[in-house]
mmCIF file of C-alpha atoms and ligand atoms in Angstrom:
data_model
loop_
_atom_site.group_PDB
_atom_site.id
_atom_site.type_symbol
_atom_site.label_atom_id
_atom_site.label_comp_id
_atom_site.label_asym_id
_atom_site.label_seq_id
_atom_site.Cartn_x
_atom_site.Cartn_y
_atom_site.Cartn_z
ATOM 1 C CA MET L 261 -10.665 5.699 52.924
ATOM 2 C CA ASN L 262 -10.026 9.315 53.839
ATOM 3 C CA LYS L 263 -13.041 11.495 53.917
ATOM 4 C CA ILE L 264 -13.153 13.622 50.777
ATOM 5 C CA PRO L 265 -13.805 17.319 51.505
ATOM 6 C CA CYS L 266 -17.363 18.503 50.886
ATOM 7 C CA ASP L 267 -16.108 21.171 48.468
ATOM 8 C CA VAL L 268 -14.740 18.502 46.144
ATOM 9 C CA ILE L 269 -17.976 16.536 46.319
ATOM 10 C CA LYS L 270 -19.976 19.685 45.601
ATOM 11 C CA ASP L 271 -17.897 20.191 42.463
ATOM 12 C CA LEU L 272 -18.579 16.639 41.434
ATOM 13 C CA LEU L 273 -22.303 16.648 42.173
ATOM 14 C CA PRO L 274 -23.398 18.226 38.833
ATOM 15 C CA LEU L 275 -21.358 15.618 36.948
ATOM 16 C CA TYR L 276 -22.836 12.891 39.115
ATOM 17 C CA TYR L 277 -26.309 14.292 38.637
ATOM 18 C CA ASP L 278 -25.904 14.416 34.871
ATOM 19 C CA ASP L 279 -24.486 10.891 34.913
ATOM 20 C CA VAL L 280 -21.331 11.924 33.054
ATOM 21 C CA CYS L 281 -18.683 10.921 35.597
ATOM 22 C CA SER L 282 -16.660 7.736 35.879
ATOM 23 C CA ARG L 283 -17.813 4.703 37.840
ATOM 24 C CA ALA L 284 -15.154 5.484 40.457
ATOM 25 C CA THR L 285 -16.313 9.089 40.914
ATOM 26 C CA GLN L 286 -19.895 7.905 41.060
ATOM 27 C CA LYS L 287 -19.030 5.496 43.831
ATOM 28 C CA THR L 288 -17.067 8.141 45.719
ATOM 29 C CA VAL L 289 -19.983 10.574 45.587
ATOM 30 C CA GLU L 290 -22.463 7.928 46.676
ATOM 31 C CA GLU L 291 -20.291 6.886 49.612
ATOM 32 C CA HIS L 292 -19.868 10.493 50.693
ATOM 33 C CA ILE L 293 -23.536 11.248 50.477
ATOM 34 C CA GLU L 294 -24.430 8.288 52.640
ATOM 35 C CA SER L 295 -22.691 9.889 55.560
ATOM 36 C CA CYS L 296 -23.021 13.602 54.698
ATOM 37 C CA THR L 297 -26.463 15.090 54.945
ATOM 38 C CA ASP L 298 -25.235 18.492 53.699
ATOM 39 C CA CYS L 299 -24.114 17.173 50.320
ATOM 40 C CA LYS L 300 -27.124 14.887 50.088
ATOM 41 C CA ARG L 301 -29.386 17.881 50.508
ATOM 42 C CA ILE L 302 -27.575 19.682 47.686
ATOM 43 C CA LEU L 303 -28.104 16.705 45.393
ATOM 44 C CA ASP L 304 -31.778 16.431 46.378
ATOM 45 C CA LYS L 305 -32.220 20.125 45.667
ATOM 46 C CA MET L 306 -30.644 19.636 42.245
ATOM 47 C CA ARG L 307 -33.090 16.843 41.501
ATOM 48 C CA ILE L 308 -36.006 19.065 42.435
ATOM 49 C CA ASN L 309 -34.823 22.318 40.862
ATOM 50 C CA ILE L 310 -33.271 21.212 37.627
ATOM 51 C CA GLY L 311 -35.287 18.111 37.003
ATOM 52 C CA LEU L 312 -35.125 18.826 33.286
ATOM 53 C CA SER L 313 -31.743 17.863 31.879
ATOM 54 C CA PRO L 314 -32.069 16.764 28.240
ATOM 55 C CA GLU L 315 -31.576 13.217 29.461
ATOM 56 C CA THR L 316 -34.433 13.551 31.898
ATOM 57 C CA ILE L 317 -36.754 14.893 29.235
ATOM 58 C CA GLU L 318 -35.777 12.029 26.956
ATOM 59 C CA LYS L 319 -36.294 9.557 29.770
ATOM 60 C CA ASN L 320 -39.639 11.074 30.646
ATOM 61 C CA LYS L 321 -40.766 10.759 27.079
ATOM 62 C CA LEU L 322 -39.677 7.155 26.963
ATOM 63 C CA GLU L 323 -41.558 6.493 30.114
ATOM 64 C CA GLY L 324 -44.604 8.127 28.691
ATOM 65 C CA GLU L 325 -44.304 11.004 31.077
ATOM 66 C CA ALA L 326 -43.871 13.710 28.510
ATOM 67 C CA LEU L 327 -46.914 15.394 29.943
ATOM 68 C CA LYS L 328 -45.232 15.544 33.306
ATOM 69 C CA SER L 329 -42.193 17.348 31.917
ATOM 70 C CA ILE L 330 -44.419 19.842 30.134
ATOM 71 C CA LYS L 331 -46.203 20.404 33.385
ATOM 72 C CA THR L 332 -42.920 20.755 35.230
ATOM 73 C CA PHE L 333 -41.685 23.196 32.634
ATOM 74 C CA TRP L 334 -44.939 25.112 32.747
ATOM 75 C CA ASN L 335 -44.849 25.394 36.510
ATOM 76 C CA ARG L 336 -41.213 26.190 37.024
ATOM 77 C CA SER L 337 -39.825 28.115 34.109
ATOM 78 C CA LYS L 338 -39.883 31.880 34.297
ATOM 79 C CA ALA L 339 -40.350 32.038 30.551
ATOM 80 C CA ALA L 340 -43.441 29.938 30.971
ATOM 81 C CA ALA L 341 -44.703 32.283 33.636
ATOM 82 C CA PHE L 342 -44.361 35.135 31.173
ATOM 83 C CA ILE L 343 -46.099 33.231 28.386
ATOM 84 C CA LYS L 344 -48.789 32.182 30.812
ATOM 85 C CA GLY L 345 -49.295 35.834 31.740
ATOM 86 C CA LEU L 346 -49.422 36.784 28.098
ATOM 87 C CA ILE L 347 -52.013 34.127 27.298
ATOM 88 C CA LEU L 348 -54.139 35.117 30.272
ATOM 89 C CA ALA L 349 -53.869 38.781 29.273
ATOM 90 C CA THR L 350 -54.936 37.915 25.718
ATOM 91 C CA ILE L 351 -57.885 35.908 26.980
ATOM 92 C CA SER L 352 -58.963 38.647 29.398
ATOM 93 C CA CYS L 353 -58.678 41.152 26.599
ATOM 94 C CA ALA L 354 -60.819 39.007 24.301
ATOM 95 C CA VAL L 355 -63.408 38.512 27.030
ATOM 96 C CA LEU L 356 -63.532 42.237 27.702
ATOM 97 C CA SER L 357 -63.878 43.190 24.029
ATOM 98 C CA LEU L 358 -66.505 40.528 23.506
ATOM 99 C CA GLY L 359 -68.289 41.793 26.601
ATOM 100 C CA TYR L 360 -68.203 45.340 25.329
ATOM 101 C CA ILE L 361 -69.449 44.314 21.884
ATOM 102 C CA GLY L 362 -72.145 42.327 23.643
ATOM 103 C CA LEU L 363 -73.234 45.255 25.765
ATOM 104 C CA THR L 364 -73.518 47.488 22.699
ATOM 105 C CA GLN L 365 -74.856 44.925 20.188
ATOM 106 C CA TRP L 366 -76.952 42.244 21.826
ATOM 107 C CA ASN L 367 -80.550 43.386 22.022
ATOM 108 C CA ILE L 368 -81.471 42.039 25.412
ATOM 109 C CA THR L 369 -83.063 45.009 27.177
ATOM 110 C CA LYS L 370 -86.780 45.560 26.748
ATOM 111 C CA VAL L 371 -87.790 49.189 26.432
ATOM 112 C CA PRO L 372 -90.020 50.101 29.404
ATOM 113 C CA ALA L 373 -93.598 50.974 28.449
ATOM 114 C CA ASP L 374 -93.435 54.347 30.212
ATOM 115 C CA VAL L 375 -91.119 55.707 27.525
ATOM 116 C CA ILE L 376 -93.174 54.250 24.650
ATOM 117 C CA GLN L 377 -95.578 56.715 23.110
ATOM 118 C CA ILE L 378 -98.192 55.332 20.714
ATOM 119 C CA THR L 379 -100.287 57.883 18.815
ATOM 120 C CA GLU L 380 -102.450 58.187 15.681
ATOM 121 C CA VAL L 381 -103.802 54.643 15.832
ATOM 122 C CA SER L 382 -106.069 54.236 12.816
ATOM 123 C CA ARG L 383 -107.354 51.767 10.258
ATOM 124 C CA LEU L 384 -105.773 51.868 6.807
ATOM 125 C CA LYS L 385 -107.949 51.318 3.729
ATOM 126 C CA GLY L 386 -106.640 47.781 3.296
ATOM 127 C CA GLY L 387 -107.657 46.893 6.859
ATOM 128 C CA ARG L 388 -104.254 47.103 8.484
ATOM 129 C CA ILE L 389 -103.768 49.041 11.705
ATOM 130 C CA ALA L 390 -101.447 52.039 11.496
ATOM 131 C CA TYR L 391 -99.869 53.824 14.445
ATOM 132 C CA HIS L 392 -97.025 56.142 15.246
ATOM 133 C CA VAL L 393 -94.487 54.975 17.801
ATOM 134 C CA LYS L 394 -91.973 57.118 19.590
ATOM 135 C CA MET L 395 -89.486 56.459 22.373
ATOM 136 C CA THR L 396 -89.714 59.516 24.590
ATOM 137 C CA ASP L 397 -86.320 58.890 26.207
ATOM 138 C CA GLY L 398 -84.627 59.728 22.903
ATOM 139 C CA TYR L 399 -82.709 56.468 22.616
ATOM 140 C CA ASN L 400 -82.682 54.251 19.574
ATOM 141 C CA VAL L 401 -84.590 50.964 19.339
ATOM 142 C CA ASN L 402 -82.458 48.332 17.656
ATOM 143 C CA GLN L 403 -84.992 45.612 17.059
ATOM 144 C CA VAL L 404 -88.660 44.750 17.551
ATOM 145 C CA ASN L 405 -89.559 41.202 18.556
ATOM 146 C CA PHE L 406 -92.994 39.719 17.862
ATOM 147 C CA LYS L 407 -94.830 37.254 20.045
ATOM 148 C CA LEU L 408 -98.344 35.822 19.925
ATOM 149 C CA ASP L 409 -99.440 33.975 23.040
ATOM 150 C CA ASN L 410 -102.008 31.174 23.161
ATOM 151 C CA ASP L 411 -104.766 33.590 24.166
ATOM 152 C CA GLY L 412 -104.285 35.614 20.994
ATOM 153 C CA ASN L 413 -102.361 38.506 22.544
ATOM 154 C CA PHE L 414 -99.880 39.866 20.037
ATOM 155 C CA TYR L 415 -96.868 41.686 21.509
ATOM 156 C CA MET L 416 -94.463 43.853 19.556
ATOM 157 C CA THR L 417 -91.549 44.252 21.932
ATOM 158 C CA PRO L 418 -88.918 46.926 21.250
ATOM 159 C CA VAL L 419 -85.442 45.898 22.475
ATOM 160 C CA ARG L 420 -82.034 47.521 22.889
ATOM 161 C CA PRO L 421 -78.548 46.557 23.977
ATOM 162 C CA VAL L 422 -77.517 47.217 27.588
ATOM 163 C CA ILE L 423 -75.467 50.198 26.412
ATOM 164 C CA LYS L 424 -78.064 52.128 24.425
ATOM 165 C CA SER L 425 -77.391 54.652 21.729
ATOM 166 C CA LYS L 426 -78.959 57.911 20.619
ATOM 167 C CA LYS L 427 -77.692 57.412 17.088
ATOM 168 C CA PHE L 428 -80.566 57.183 14.543
ATOM 169 C CA ALA L 429 -83.082 57.559 17.394
ATOM 170 C CA ASP L 430 -84.872 60.303 15.449
ATOM 171 C CA ILE L 431 -85.346 58.353 12.232
ATOM 172 C CA GLY L 432 -85.360 54.646 13.163
ATOM 173 C CA LEU L 433 -87.603 52.263 15.029
ATOM 174 C CA ALA L 434 -87.713 54.745 17.918
ATOM 175 C CA ASN L 435 -89.702 57.308 15.942
ATOM 176 C CA SER L 436 -91.773 56.180 12.979
ATOM 177 C CA TYR L 437 -95.116 55.226 11.491
ATOM 178 C CA GLU L 438 -95.677 51.495 11.615
ATOM 179 C CA PHE L 439 -98.511 49.158 10.821
ATOM 180 C CA VAL L 440 -99.663 45.747 11.873
ATOM 181 C CA ASP L 441 -101.481 43.470 9.465
ATOM 182 C CA LEU L 442 -103.737 41.226 11.550
ATOM 183 C CA GLU L 443 -104.779 39.093 8.600
ATOM 184 C CA GLN L 444 -101.158 38.472 7.769
ATOM 185 C CA VAL L 445 -100.266 37.571 11.357
ATOM 186 C CA ASN L 446 -103.248 35.198 11.538
ATOM 187 C CA ALA L 447 -102.247 33.600 8.236
ATOM 188 C CA ASN L 448 -98.635 33.203 9.429
ATOM 189 C CA GLN L 449 -99.826 31.486 12.585
ATOM 190 C CA LYS L 450 -102.060 29.143 10.620
ATOM 191 C CA ALA L 451 -99.147 28.286 8.347
ATOM 192 C CA LYS L 452 -97.124 27.374 11.448
ATOM 193 C CA GLY L 453 -99.935 25.084 12.544
ATOM 194 C CA LYS L 454 -100.907 27.351 15.417
ATOM 195 C CA ASP L 455 -104.481 28.450 14.799
ATOM 196 C CA VAL L 456 -104.890 31.338 17.222
ATOM 197 C CA GLU L 457 -106.875 34.374 16.190
ATOM 198 C CA ILE L 458 -105.488 37.713 17.392
ATOM 199 C CA GLN L 459 -107.553 39.229 20.195
ATOM 200 C CA ALA L 460 -105.346 42.188 21.074
ATOM 201 C CA VAL L 461 -102.248 44.019 19.885
ATOM 202 C CA TYR L 462 -99.761 45.498 22.335
ATOM 203 C CA TYR L 463 -96.563 47.471 21.986
ATOM 204 C CA GLY L 464 -94.154 46.299 24.677
ATOM 205 C CA SER L 465 -93.505 43.046 26.488
ATOM 206 C CA PRO L 466 -96.153 40.705 27.966
ATOM 207 C CA GLU L 467 -95.274 42.151 31.397
ATOM 208 C CA ASP L 468 -95.118 45.840 30.462
ATOM 209 C CA HIS L 469 -96.978 47.215 27.440
ATOM 210 C CA ILE L 470 -99.352 49.674 25.825
ATOM 211 C CA LEU L 471 -102.577 48.521 24.178
ATOM 212 C CA ILE L 472 -102.917 49.453 20.495
ATOM 213 C CA TRP L 473 -106.062 47.552 19.649
ATOM 214 C CA LYS L 474 -108.279 44.811 20.983
ATOM 215 C CA LYS L 475 -111.159 42.880 19.473
ATOM 216 C CA GLY L 476 -114.315 44.980 19.261
ATOM 217 C CA MET L 477 -112.429 48.295 19.291
ATOM 218 C CA VAL L 478 -113.427 50.513 16.369
ATOM 219 C CA LEU L 479 -110.533 52.543 15.000
ATOM 220 C CA PRO L 480 -110.881 55.793 13.050
ATOM 221 C CA ALA L 481 -110.059 55.624 9.361
ATOM 222 C CA ALA L 482 -106.506 56.687 8.625
ATOM 223 C CA SER L 483 -106.034 60.221 7.377
ATOM 224 C CA ASP L 484 -104.598 60.833 3.929
ATOM 225 C CA ALA L 485 -101.330 61.883 5.561
ATOM 226 C CA ILE L 486 -101.071 58.558 7.357
ATOM 227 C CA GLU L 487 -102.132 56.600 4.243
ATOM 228 C CA ALA L 488 -99.357 58.463 2.429
ATOM 229 C CA GLN L 489 -96.789 57.021 4.867
ATOM 230 C CA PHE L 490 -97.489 53.553 3.518
ATOM 231 C CA VAL L 491 -97.985 54.232 -0.182
ATOM 232 C CA ASN L 492 -94.484 53.125 -1.087
ATOM 233 C CA LEU L 493 -94.815 49.956 0.973
ATOM 234 C CA ASP L 494 -97.932 48.961 -0.993
ATOM 235 C CA LYS L 495 -96.091 49.313 -4.295
ATOM 236 C CA ASP L 496 -93.260 47.000 -3.171
HETATM 237 ZN ZN1 LIG O 608 -20.236 16.518 52.286
#
């Protein structure tokens, strides 16, 4: 048999690859490829690059390799690369927004004691301890956490997000008259099955705080002006 020119075989290769040529053509191509590494390489390249004719996809599915074709598609298609980029961009965006919300909303930073100013500590008529608290750095306090340790130390810990705000700092938790009701705290603890009597009250964290009161300390009686701060609370 005369050797068929490579150009003719190259024209036939796609048909051969797609399995849509006659038996005779198929045989011709196969015979040529056996002795021609150039054309064989072209066919091999086709198998690698295309790899996804509708027949192949169907075959893959039948062979339970659908996952493989998805993976192949994912890895090779430019469209997929774009979608992949889009998905990654969306995820990064979500992570960044969530991170920003977190930094401005999650109250995870304890206010250092050196900017906490406690003044006018006094005893209200009902027995509660009143005090005025102010954050001297001018930033807002978003939340106050309470903790009573096993030794009876009661901590009122002011916390803020990582990105702190000055908004409401002049009227909120960062600048106001507050009180602590020892009897109530003791009763709450008892109700929780933890019978610890309060020995001391601190504003700040267990590591960094200001003492407001400790057992044995005699506090001055609250002035009328301070009593007046809590009148409405008593009515509620
Ligand atoms: Zn050839």
